PDB file of C-alpha atoms and ligand atoms in Angstrom:
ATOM      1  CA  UNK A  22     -13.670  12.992 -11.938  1.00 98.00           C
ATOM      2  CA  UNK A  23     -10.088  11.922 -11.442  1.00 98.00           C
ATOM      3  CA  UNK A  24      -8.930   8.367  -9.581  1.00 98.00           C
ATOM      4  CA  UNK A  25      -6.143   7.617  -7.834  1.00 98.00           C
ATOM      5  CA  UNK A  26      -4.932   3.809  -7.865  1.00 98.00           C
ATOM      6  CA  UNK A  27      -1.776   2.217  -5.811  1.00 98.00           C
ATOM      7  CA  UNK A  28      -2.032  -0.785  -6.479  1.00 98.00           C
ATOM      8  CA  UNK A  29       0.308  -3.599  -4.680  1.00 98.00           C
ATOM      9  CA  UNK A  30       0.514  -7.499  -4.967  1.00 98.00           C
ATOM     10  CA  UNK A  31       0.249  -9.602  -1.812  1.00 98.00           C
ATOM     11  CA  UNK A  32      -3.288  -8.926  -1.659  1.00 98.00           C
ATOM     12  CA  UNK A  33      -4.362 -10.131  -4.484  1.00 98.00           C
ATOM     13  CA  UNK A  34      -6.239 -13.946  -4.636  1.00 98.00           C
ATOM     14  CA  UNK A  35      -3.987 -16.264  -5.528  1.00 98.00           C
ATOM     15  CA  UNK A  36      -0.821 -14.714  -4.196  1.00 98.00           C
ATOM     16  CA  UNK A  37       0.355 -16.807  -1.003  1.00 97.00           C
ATOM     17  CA  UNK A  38       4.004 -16.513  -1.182  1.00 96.00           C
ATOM     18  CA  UNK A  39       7.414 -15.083  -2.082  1.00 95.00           C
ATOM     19  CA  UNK A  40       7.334 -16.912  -5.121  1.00 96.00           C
ATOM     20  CA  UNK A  41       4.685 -15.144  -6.574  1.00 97.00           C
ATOM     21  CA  UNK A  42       5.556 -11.350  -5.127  1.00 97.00           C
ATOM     22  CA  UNK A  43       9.523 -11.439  -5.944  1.00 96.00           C
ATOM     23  CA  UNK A  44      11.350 -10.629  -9.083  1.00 94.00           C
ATOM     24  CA  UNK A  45      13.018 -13.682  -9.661  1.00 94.00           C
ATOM     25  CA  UNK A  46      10.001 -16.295  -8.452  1.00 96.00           C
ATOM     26  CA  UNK A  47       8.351 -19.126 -10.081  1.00 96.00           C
ATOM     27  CA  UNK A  48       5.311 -17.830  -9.853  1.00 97.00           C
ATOM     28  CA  UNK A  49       5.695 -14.157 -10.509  1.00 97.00           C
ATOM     29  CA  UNK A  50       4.880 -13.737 -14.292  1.00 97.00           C
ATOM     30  CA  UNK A  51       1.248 -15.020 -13.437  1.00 97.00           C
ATOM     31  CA  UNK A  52       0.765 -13.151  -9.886  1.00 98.00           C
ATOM     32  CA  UNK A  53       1.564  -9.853 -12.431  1.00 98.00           C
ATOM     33  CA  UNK A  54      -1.080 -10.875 -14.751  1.00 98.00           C
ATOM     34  CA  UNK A  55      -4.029 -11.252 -11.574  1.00 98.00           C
ATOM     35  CA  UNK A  56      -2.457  -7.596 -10.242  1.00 98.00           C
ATOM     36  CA  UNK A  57      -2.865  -6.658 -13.231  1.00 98.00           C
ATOM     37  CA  UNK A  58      -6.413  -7.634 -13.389  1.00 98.00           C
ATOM     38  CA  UNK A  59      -7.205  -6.686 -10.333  1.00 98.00           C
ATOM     39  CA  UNK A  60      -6.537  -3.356 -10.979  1.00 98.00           C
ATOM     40  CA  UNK A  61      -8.272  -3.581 -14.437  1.00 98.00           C
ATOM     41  CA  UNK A  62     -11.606  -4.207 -12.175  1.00 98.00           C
ATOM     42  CA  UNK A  63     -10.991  -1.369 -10.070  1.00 98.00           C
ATOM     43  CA  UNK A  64     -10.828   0.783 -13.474  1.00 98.00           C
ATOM     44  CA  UNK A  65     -14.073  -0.236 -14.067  1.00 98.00           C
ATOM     45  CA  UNK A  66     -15.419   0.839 -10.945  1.00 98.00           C
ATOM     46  CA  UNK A  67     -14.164   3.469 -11.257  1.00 98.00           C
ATOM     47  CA  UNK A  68     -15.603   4.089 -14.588  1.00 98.00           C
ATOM     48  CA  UNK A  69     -18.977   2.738 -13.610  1.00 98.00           C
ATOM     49  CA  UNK A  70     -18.568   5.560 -10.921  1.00 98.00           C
ATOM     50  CA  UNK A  71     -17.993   8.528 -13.225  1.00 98.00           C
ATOM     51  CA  UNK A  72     -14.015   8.980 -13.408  1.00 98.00           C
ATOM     52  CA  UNK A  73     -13.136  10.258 -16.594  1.00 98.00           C
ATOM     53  CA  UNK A  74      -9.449  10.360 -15.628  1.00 98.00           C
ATOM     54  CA  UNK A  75      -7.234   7.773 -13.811  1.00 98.00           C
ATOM     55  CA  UNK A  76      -3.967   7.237 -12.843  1.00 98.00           C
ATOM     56  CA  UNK A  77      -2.371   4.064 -11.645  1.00 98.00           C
ATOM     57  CA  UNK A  78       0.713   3.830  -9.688  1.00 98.00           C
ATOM     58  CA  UNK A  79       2.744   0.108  -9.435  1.00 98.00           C
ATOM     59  CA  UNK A  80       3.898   0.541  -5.793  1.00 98.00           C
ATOM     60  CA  UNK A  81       4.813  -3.379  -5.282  1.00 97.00           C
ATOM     61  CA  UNK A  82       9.227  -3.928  -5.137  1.00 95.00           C
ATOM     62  CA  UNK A  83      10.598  -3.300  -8.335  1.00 95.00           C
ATOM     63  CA  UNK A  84       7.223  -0.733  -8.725  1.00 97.00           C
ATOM     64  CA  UNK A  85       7.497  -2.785 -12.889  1.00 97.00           C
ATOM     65  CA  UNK A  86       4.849  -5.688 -12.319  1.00 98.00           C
ATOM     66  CA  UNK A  87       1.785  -4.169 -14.118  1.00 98.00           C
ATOM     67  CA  UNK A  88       1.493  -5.477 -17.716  1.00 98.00           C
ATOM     68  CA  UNK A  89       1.313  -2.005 -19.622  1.00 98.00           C
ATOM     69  CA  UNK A  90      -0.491  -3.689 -22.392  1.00 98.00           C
ATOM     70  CA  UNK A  91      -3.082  -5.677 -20.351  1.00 98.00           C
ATOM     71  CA  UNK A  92      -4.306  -2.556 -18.585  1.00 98.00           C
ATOM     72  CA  UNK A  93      -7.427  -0.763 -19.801  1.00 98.00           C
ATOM     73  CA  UNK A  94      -6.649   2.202 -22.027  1.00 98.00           C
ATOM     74  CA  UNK A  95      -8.610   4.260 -19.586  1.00 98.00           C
ATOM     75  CA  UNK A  96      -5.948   4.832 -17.189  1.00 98.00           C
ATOM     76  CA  UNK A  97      -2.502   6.071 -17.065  1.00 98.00           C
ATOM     77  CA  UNK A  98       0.407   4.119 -15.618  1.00 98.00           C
ATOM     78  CA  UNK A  99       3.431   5.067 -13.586  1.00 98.00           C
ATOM     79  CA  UNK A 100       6.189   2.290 -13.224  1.00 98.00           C
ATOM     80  CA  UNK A 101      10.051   2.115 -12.280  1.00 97.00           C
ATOM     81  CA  UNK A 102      11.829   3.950  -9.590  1.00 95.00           C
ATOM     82  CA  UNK A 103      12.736   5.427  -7.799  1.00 95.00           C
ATOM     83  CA  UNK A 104       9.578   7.338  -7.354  1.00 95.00           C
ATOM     84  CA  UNK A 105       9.623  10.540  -4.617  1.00 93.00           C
ATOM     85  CA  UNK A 106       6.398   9.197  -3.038  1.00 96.00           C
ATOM     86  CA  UNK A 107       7.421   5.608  -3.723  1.00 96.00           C
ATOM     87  CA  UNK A 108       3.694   3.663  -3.207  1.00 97.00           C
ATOM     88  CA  UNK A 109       1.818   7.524  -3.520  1.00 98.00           C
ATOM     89  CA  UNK A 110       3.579   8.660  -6.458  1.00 98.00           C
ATOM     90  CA  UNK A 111       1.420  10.974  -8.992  1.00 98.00           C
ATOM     91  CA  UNK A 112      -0.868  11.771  -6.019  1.00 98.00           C
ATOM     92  CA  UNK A 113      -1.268  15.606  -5.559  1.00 98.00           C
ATOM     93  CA  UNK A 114      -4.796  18.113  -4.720  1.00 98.00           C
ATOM     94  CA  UNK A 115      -6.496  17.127  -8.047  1.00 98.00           C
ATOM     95  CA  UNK A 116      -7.665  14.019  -7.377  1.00 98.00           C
ATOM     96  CA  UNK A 117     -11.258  13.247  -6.025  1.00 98.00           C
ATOM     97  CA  UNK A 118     -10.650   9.670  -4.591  1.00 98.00           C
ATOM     98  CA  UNK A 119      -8.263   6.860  -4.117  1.00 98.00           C
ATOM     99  CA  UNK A 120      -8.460   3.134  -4.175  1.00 98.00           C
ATOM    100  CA  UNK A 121      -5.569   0.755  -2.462  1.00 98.00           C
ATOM    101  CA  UNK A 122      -5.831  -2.217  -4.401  1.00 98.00           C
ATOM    102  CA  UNK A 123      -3.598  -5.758  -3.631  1.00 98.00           C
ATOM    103  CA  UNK A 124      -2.369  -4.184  -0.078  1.00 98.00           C
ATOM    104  CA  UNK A 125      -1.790  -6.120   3.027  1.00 98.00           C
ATOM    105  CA  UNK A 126      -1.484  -6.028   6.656  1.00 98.00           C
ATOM    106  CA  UNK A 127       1.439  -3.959   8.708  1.00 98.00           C
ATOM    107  CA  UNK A 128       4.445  -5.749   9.950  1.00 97.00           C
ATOM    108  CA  UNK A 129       4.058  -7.943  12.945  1.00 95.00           C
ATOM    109  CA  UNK A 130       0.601  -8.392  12.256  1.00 97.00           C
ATOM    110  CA  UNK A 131      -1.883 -11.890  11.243  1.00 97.00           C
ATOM    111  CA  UNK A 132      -2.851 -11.675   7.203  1.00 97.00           C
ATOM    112  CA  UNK A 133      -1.203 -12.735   4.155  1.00 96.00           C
ATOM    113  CA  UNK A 134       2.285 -11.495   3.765  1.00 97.00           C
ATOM    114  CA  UNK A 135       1.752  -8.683   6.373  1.00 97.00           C
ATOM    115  CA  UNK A 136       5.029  -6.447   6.276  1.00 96.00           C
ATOM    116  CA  UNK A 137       5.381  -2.768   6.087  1.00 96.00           C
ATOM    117  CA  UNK A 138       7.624  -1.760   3.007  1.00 96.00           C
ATOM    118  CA  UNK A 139      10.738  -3.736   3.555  1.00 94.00           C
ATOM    119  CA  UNK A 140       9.847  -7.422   5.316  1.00 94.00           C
ATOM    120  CA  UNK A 141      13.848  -7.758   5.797  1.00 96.00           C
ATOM    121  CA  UNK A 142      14.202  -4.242   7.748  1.00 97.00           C
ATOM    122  CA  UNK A 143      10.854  -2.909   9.766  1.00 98.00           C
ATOM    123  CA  UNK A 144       9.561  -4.952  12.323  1.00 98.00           C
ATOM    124  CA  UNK A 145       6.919  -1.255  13.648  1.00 98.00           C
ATOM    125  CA  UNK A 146       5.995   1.292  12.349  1.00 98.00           C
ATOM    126  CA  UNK A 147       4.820   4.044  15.359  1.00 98.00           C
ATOM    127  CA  UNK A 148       3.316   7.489  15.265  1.00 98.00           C
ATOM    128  CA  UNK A 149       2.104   9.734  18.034  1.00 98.00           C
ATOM    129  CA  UNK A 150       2.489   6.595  19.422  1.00 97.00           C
ATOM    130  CA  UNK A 151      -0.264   4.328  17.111  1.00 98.00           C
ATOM    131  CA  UNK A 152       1.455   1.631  14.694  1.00 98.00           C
ATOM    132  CA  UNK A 153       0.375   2.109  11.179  1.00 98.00           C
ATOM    133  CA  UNK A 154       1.861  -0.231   8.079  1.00 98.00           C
ATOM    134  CA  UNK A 155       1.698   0.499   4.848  1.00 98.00           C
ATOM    135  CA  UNK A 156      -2.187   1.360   4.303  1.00 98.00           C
ATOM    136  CA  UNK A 157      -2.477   3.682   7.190  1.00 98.00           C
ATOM    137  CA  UNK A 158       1.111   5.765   5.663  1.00 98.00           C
ATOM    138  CA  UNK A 159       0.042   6.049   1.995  1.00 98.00           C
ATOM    139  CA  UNK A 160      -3.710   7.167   3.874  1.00 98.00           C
ATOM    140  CA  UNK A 161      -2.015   9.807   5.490  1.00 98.00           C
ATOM    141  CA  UNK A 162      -0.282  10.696   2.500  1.00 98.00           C
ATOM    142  CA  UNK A 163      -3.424  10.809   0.397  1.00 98.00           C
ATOM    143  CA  UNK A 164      -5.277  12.369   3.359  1.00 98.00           C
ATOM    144  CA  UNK A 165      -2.124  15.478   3.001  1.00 98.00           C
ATOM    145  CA  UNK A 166      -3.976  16.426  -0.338  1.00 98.00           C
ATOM    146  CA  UNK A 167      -7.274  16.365   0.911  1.00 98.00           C
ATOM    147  CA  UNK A 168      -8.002  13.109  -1.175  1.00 98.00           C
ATOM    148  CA  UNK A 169      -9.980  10.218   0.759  1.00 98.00           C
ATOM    149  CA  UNK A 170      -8.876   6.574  -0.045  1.00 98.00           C
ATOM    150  CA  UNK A 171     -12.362   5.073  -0.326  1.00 98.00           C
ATOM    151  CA  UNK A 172     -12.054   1.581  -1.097  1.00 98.00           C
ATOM    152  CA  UNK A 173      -8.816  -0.938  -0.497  1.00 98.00           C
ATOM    153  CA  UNK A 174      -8.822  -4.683  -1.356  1.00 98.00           C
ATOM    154  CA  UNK A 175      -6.808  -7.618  -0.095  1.00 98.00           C
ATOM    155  CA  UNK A 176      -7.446 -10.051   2.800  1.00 98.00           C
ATOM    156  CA  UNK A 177     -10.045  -9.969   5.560  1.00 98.00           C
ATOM    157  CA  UNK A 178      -7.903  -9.068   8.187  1.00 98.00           C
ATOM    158  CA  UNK A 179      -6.825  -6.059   5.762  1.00 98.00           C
ATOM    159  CA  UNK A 180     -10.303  -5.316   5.814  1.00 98.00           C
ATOM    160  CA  UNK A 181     -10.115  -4.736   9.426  1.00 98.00           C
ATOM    161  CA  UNK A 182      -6.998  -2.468   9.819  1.00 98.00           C
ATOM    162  CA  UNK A 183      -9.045  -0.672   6.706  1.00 98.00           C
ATOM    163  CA  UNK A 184     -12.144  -0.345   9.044  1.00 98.00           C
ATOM    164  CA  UNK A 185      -9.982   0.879  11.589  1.00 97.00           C
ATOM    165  CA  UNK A 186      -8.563   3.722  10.671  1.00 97.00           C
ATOM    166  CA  UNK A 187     -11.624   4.503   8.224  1.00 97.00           C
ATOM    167  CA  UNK A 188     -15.052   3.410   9.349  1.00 97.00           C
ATOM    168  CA  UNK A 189     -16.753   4.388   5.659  1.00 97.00           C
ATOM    169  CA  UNK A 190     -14.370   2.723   3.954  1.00 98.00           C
ATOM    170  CA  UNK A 191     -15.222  -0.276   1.351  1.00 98.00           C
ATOM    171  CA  UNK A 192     -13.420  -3.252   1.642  1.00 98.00           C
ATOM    172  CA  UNK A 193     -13.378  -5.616  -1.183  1.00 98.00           C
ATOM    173  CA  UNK A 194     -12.057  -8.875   0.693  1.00 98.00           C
ATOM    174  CA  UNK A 195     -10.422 -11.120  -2.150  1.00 98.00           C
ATOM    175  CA  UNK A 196      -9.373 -13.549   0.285  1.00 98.00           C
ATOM    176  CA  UNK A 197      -9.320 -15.301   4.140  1.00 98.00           C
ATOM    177  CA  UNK A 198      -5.380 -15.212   5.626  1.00 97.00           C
ATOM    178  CA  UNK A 199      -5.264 -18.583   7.354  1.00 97.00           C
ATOM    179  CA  UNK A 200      -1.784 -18.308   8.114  1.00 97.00           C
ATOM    180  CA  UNK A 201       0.845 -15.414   7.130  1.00 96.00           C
ATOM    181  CA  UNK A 202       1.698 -17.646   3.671  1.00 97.00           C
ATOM    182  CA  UNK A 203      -1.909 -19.644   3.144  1.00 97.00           C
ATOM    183  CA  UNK A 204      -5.302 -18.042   2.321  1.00 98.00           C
ATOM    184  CA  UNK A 205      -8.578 -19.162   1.231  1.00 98.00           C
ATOM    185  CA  UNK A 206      -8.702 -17.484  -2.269  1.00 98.00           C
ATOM    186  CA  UNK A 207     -11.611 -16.745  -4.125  1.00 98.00           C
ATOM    187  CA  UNK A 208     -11.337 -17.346  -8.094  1.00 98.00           C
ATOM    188  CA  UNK A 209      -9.741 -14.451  -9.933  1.00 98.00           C
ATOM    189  CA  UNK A 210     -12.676 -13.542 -11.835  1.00 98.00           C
ATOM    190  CA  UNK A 211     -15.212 -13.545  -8.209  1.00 98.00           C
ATOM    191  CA  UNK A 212     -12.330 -11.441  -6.871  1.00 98.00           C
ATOM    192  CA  UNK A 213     -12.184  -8.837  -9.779  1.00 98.00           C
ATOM    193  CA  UNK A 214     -16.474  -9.039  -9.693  1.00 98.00           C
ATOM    194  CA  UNK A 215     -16.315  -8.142  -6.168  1.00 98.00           C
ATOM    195  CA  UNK A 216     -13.423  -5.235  -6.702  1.00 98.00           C
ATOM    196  CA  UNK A 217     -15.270  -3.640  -9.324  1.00 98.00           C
ATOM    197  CA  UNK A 218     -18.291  -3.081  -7.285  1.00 98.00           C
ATOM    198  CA  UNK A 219     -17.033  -2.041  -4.082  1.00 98.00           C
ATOM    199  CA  UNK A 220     -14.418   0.627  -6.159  1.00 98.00           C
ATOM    200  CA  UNK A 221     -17.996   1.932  -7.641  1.00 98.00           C
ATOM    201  CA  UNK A 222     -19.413   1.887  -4.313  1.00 98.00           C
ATOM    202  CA  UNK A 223     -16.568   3.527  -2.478  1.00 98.00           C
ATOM    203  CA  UNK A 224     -16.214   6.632  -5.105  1.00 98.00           C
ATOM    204  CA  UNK A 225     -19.858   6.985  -5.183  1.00 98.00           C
ATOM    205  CA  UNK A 226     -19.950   8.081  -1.292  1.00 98.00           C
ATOM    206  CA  UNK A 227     -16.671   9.315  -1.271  1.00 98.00           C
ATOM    207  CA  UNK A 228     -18.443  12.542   0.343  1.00 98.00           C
ATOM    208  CA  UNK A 229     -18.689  10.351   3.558  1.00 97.00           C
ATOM    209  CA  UNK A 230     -15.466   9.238   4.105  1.00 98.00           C
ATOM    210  CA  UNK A 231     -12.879  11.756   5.546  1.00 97.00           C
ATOM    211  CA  UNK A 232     -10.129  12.190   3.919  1.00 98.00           C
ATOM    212  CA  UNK A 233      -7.530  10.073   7.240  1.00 98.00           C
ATOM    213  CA  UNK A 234      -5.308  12.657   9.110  1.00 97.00           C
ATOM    214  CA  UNK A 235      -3.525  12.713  12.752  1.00 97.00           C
ATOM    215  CA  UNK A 236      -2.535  15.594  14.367  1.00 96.00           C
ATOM    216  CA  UNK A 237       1.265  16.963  14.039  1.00 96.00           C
ATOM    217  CA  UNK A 238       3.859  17.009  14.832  1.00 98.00           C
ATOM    218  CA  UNK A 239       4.878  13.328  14.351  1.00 98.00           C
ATOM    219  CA  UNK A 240       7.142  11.417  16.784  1.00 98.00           C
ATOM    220  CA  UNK A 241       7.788   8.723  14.930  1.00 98.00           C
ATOM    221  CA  UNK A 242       9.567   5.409  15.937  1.00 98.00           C
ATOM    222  CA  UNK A 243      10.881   2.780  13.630  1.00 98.00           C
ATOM    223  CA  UNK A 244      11.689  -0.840  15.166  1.00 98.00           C
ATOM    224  CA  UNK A 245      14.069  -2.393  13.098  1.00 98.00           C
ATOM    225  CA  UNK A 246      14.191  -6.424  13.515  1.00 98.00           C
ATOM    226  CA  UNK A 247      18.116  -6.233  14.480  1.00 97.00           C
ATOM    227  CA  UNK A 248      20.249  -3.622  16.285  1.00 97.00           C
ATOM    228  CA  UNK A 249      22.487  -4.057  12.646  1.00 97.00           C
ATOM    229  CA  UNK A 250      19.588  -2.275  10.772  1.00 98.00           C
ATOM    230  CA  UNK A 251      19.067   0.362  13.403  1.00 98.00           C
ATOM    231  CA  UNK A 252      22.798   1.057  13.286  1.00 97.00           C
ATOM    232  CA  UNK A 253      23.041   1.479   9.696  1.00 97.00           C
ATOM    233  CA  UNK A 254      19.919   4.207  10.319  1.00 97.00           C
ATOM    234  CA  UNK A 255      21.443   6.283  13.363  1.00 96.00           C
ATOM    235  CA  UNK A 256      24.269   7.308  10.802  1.00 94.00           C
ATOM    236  CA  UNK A 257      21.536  10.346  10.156  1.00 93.00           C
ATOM    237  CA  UNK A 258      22.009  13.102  12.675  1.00 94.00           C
ATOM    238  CA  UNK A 259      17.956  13.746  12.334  1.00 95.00           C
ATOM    239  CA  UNK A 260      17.161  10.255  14.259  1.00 97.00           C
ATOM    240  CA  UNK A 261      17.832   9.570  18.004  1.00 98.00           C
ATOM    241  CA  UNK A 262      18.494   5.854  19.085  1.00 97.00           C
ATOM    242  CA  UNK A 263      15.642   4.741  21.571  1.00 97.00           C
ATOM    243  CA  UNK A 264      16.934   0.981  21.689  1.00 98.00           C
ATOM    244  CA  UNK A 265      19.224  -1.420  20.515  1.00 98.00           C
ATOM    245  CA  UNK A 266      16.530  -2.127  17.422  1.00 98.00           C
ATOM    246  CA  UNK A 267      14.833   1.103  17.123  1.00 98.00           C
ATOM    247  CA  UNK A 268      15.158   5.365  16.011  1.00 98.00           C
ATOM    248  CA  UNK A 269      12.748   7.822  16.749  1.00 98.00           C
ATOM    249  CA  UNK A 270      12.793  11.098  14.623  1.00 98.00           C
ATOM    250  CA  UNK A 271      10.347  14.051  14.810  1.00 98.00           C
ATOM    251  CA  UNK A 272       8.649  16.016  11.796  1.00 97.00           C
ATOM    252  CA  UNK A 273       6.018  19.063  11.584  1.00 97.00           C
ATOM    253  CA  UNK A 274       4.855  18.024   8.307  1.00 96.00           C
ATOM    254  CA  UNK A 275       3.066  14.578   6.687  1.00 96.00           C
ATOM    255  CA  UNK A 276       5.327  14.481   3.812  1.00 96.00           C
ATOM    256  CA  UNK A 277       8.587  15.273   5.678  1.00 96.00           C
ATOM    257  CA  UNK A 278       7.579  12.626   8.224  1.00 97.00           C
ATOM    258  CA  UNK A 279       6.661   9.946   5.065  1.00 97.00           C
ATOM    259  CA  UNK A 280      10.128  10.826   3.555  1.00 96.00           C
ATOM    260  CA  UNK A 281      12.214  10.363   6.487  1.00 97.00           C
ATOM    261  CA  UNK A 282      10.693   7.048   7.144  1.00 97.00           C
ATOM    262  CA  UNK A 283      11.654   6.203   3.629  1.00 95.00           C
ATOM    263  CA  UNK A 284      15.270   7.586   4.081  1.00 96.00           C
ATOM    264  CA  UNK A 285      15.684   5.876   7.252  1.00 97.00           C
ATOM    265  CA  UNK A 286      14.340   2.602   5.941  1.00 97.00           C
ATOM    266  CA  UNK A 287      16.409   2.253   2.976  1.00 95.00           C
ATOM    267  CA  UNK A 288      19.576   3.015   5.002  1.00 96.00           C
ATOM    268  CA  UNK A 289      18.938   0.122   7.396  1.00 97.00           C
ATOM    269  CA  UNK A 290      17.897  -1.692   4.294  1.00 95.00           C
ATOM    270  CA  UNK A 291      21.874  -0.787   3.020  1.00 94.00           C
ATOM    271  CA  UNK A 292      23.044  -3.191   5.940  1.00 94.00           C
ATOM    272  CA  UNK A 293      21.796  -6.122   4.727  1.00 94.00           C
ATOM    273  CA  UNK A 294      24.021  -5.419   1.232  1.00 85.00           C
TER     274      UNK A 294
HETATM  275 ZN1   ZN B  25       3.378  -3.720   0.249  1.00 82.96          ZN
END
């Protein structure tokens, strides 16, 4: 049976802040190591569960936070990028189940950190007219190969845009958001207890949870937080400007729609430099 991990960092207990999720903070040499293993309990899960083959894919900033040598020997990692399905890479119709582990809630939203994939650029993220962040996307992708995601871990209100768009889902909740940069954490090694079981739980009925898909085509609208952003994006001739802050663009296909978002987020993203 073969696994599918994305694995990100501002859900993980004990990260709070930008110190411990970017490059260059204080704290971000020992937020790796508790990604790290967090993700390590989630391979045991999954190897409680059966898998016999698992791949992990860093999908937090720099996608190089994952301490190659700390992670069990059971898995395969993918880190650096650019990647061509950026938090999915690696995924394709072979797998048999994915786990989200570290994610967080979409932009705009209560939770720890919430943002979806650039907190400087995306202030929405619409389709067909429902906002989806980061978890909902990468479902969708996952969902395009007929893979379900089965279990995700981060905060409790994580847990709820999890339930949301999955009602089978397992939710391993590491942590309670007070505020966007304070949670009640539980100790690393409670956290990784409580991943490890709910990834085993998850794969083991991953018959009952549908592998998440919405209907195309996909009218898609970004909101950008400043009319700078969204004029850096409207360079493309494939979006339309529907405000001073936001693009719409239209795509038949999951994966066109997912890379377009990525294309026009990175060019708003060039503004800032
Ligand atoms: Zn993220």
């Amino acid at each position: 049976m073969k696994l599918f991990i994305s694995a990100d960092i501002e859900g993980v207990s004990g990260v709070v802040h930008m110190e411990h999720t970017m490059r260059d903070g204080r704290e971000h040499d020992r937020a790796r190591m508790l990604m790290t293993e967090e993700v390590n309990a989630a391979i045991r899960g999954a190897l409680d569960a059966g898998a016999t083959e698992i791949v992990v894919n860093d999908s937090h900033g720099t996608m190089r936070n994952i301490i190659p040598e700390s992670l069990l020997p059971e898995a395969e990692l993918i880190i650096g990028s650019p990647k061509r399905l950026s938090m999915m890479q690696g995924i394709d119709e072979t797998f048999d189940a994915a786990l989200f582990v570290g994610y967080h809630t979409q932009a705009g939203e209560n939770g720890i950190l919430s943002h979806s994939y650039d907190s400087r650029v995306v202030k929405g993220i619409t389709i067909n007219g429902v906002k989806y962040g980061e978890l909902g996307v990468n479902s969708l992708i996952a969902g395009h190969f007929n893979v379900p995601v089965v279990m995700v871990s981060g905060c409790q209100l994580l847990a709820l845009e999890a339930k949301a768009l999955s009602p089978n889902i397992e939710t391993a909740i590491v942590k309670k958001s007070v505020f966007r940069t304070t949670a009640q954490n539980l100790h690393p090694a409670r956290a990784q207890e409580i991943i490890r079981e709910k990834a085993a739980a998850g794969i083991r009925k991953r018959s009952e949870i549908e592998p998440f898909a919405i209907k195309a085509p996909f009218h898609v609208e970004v909101e950008f937080l400043q009319p700078g952003l969204a004029d850096a994006a409207d360079i493309s001739p494939l979006v339309a400007r529907t405000s001073p802050s936001s693009i719409t663009f239209t795509a038949n296909e999951i994966m066109a729609c997912y890379q377009m978002l990525r294309v026009v987020i990175s060019m708003a993203g060039s503004a800032l430099s």
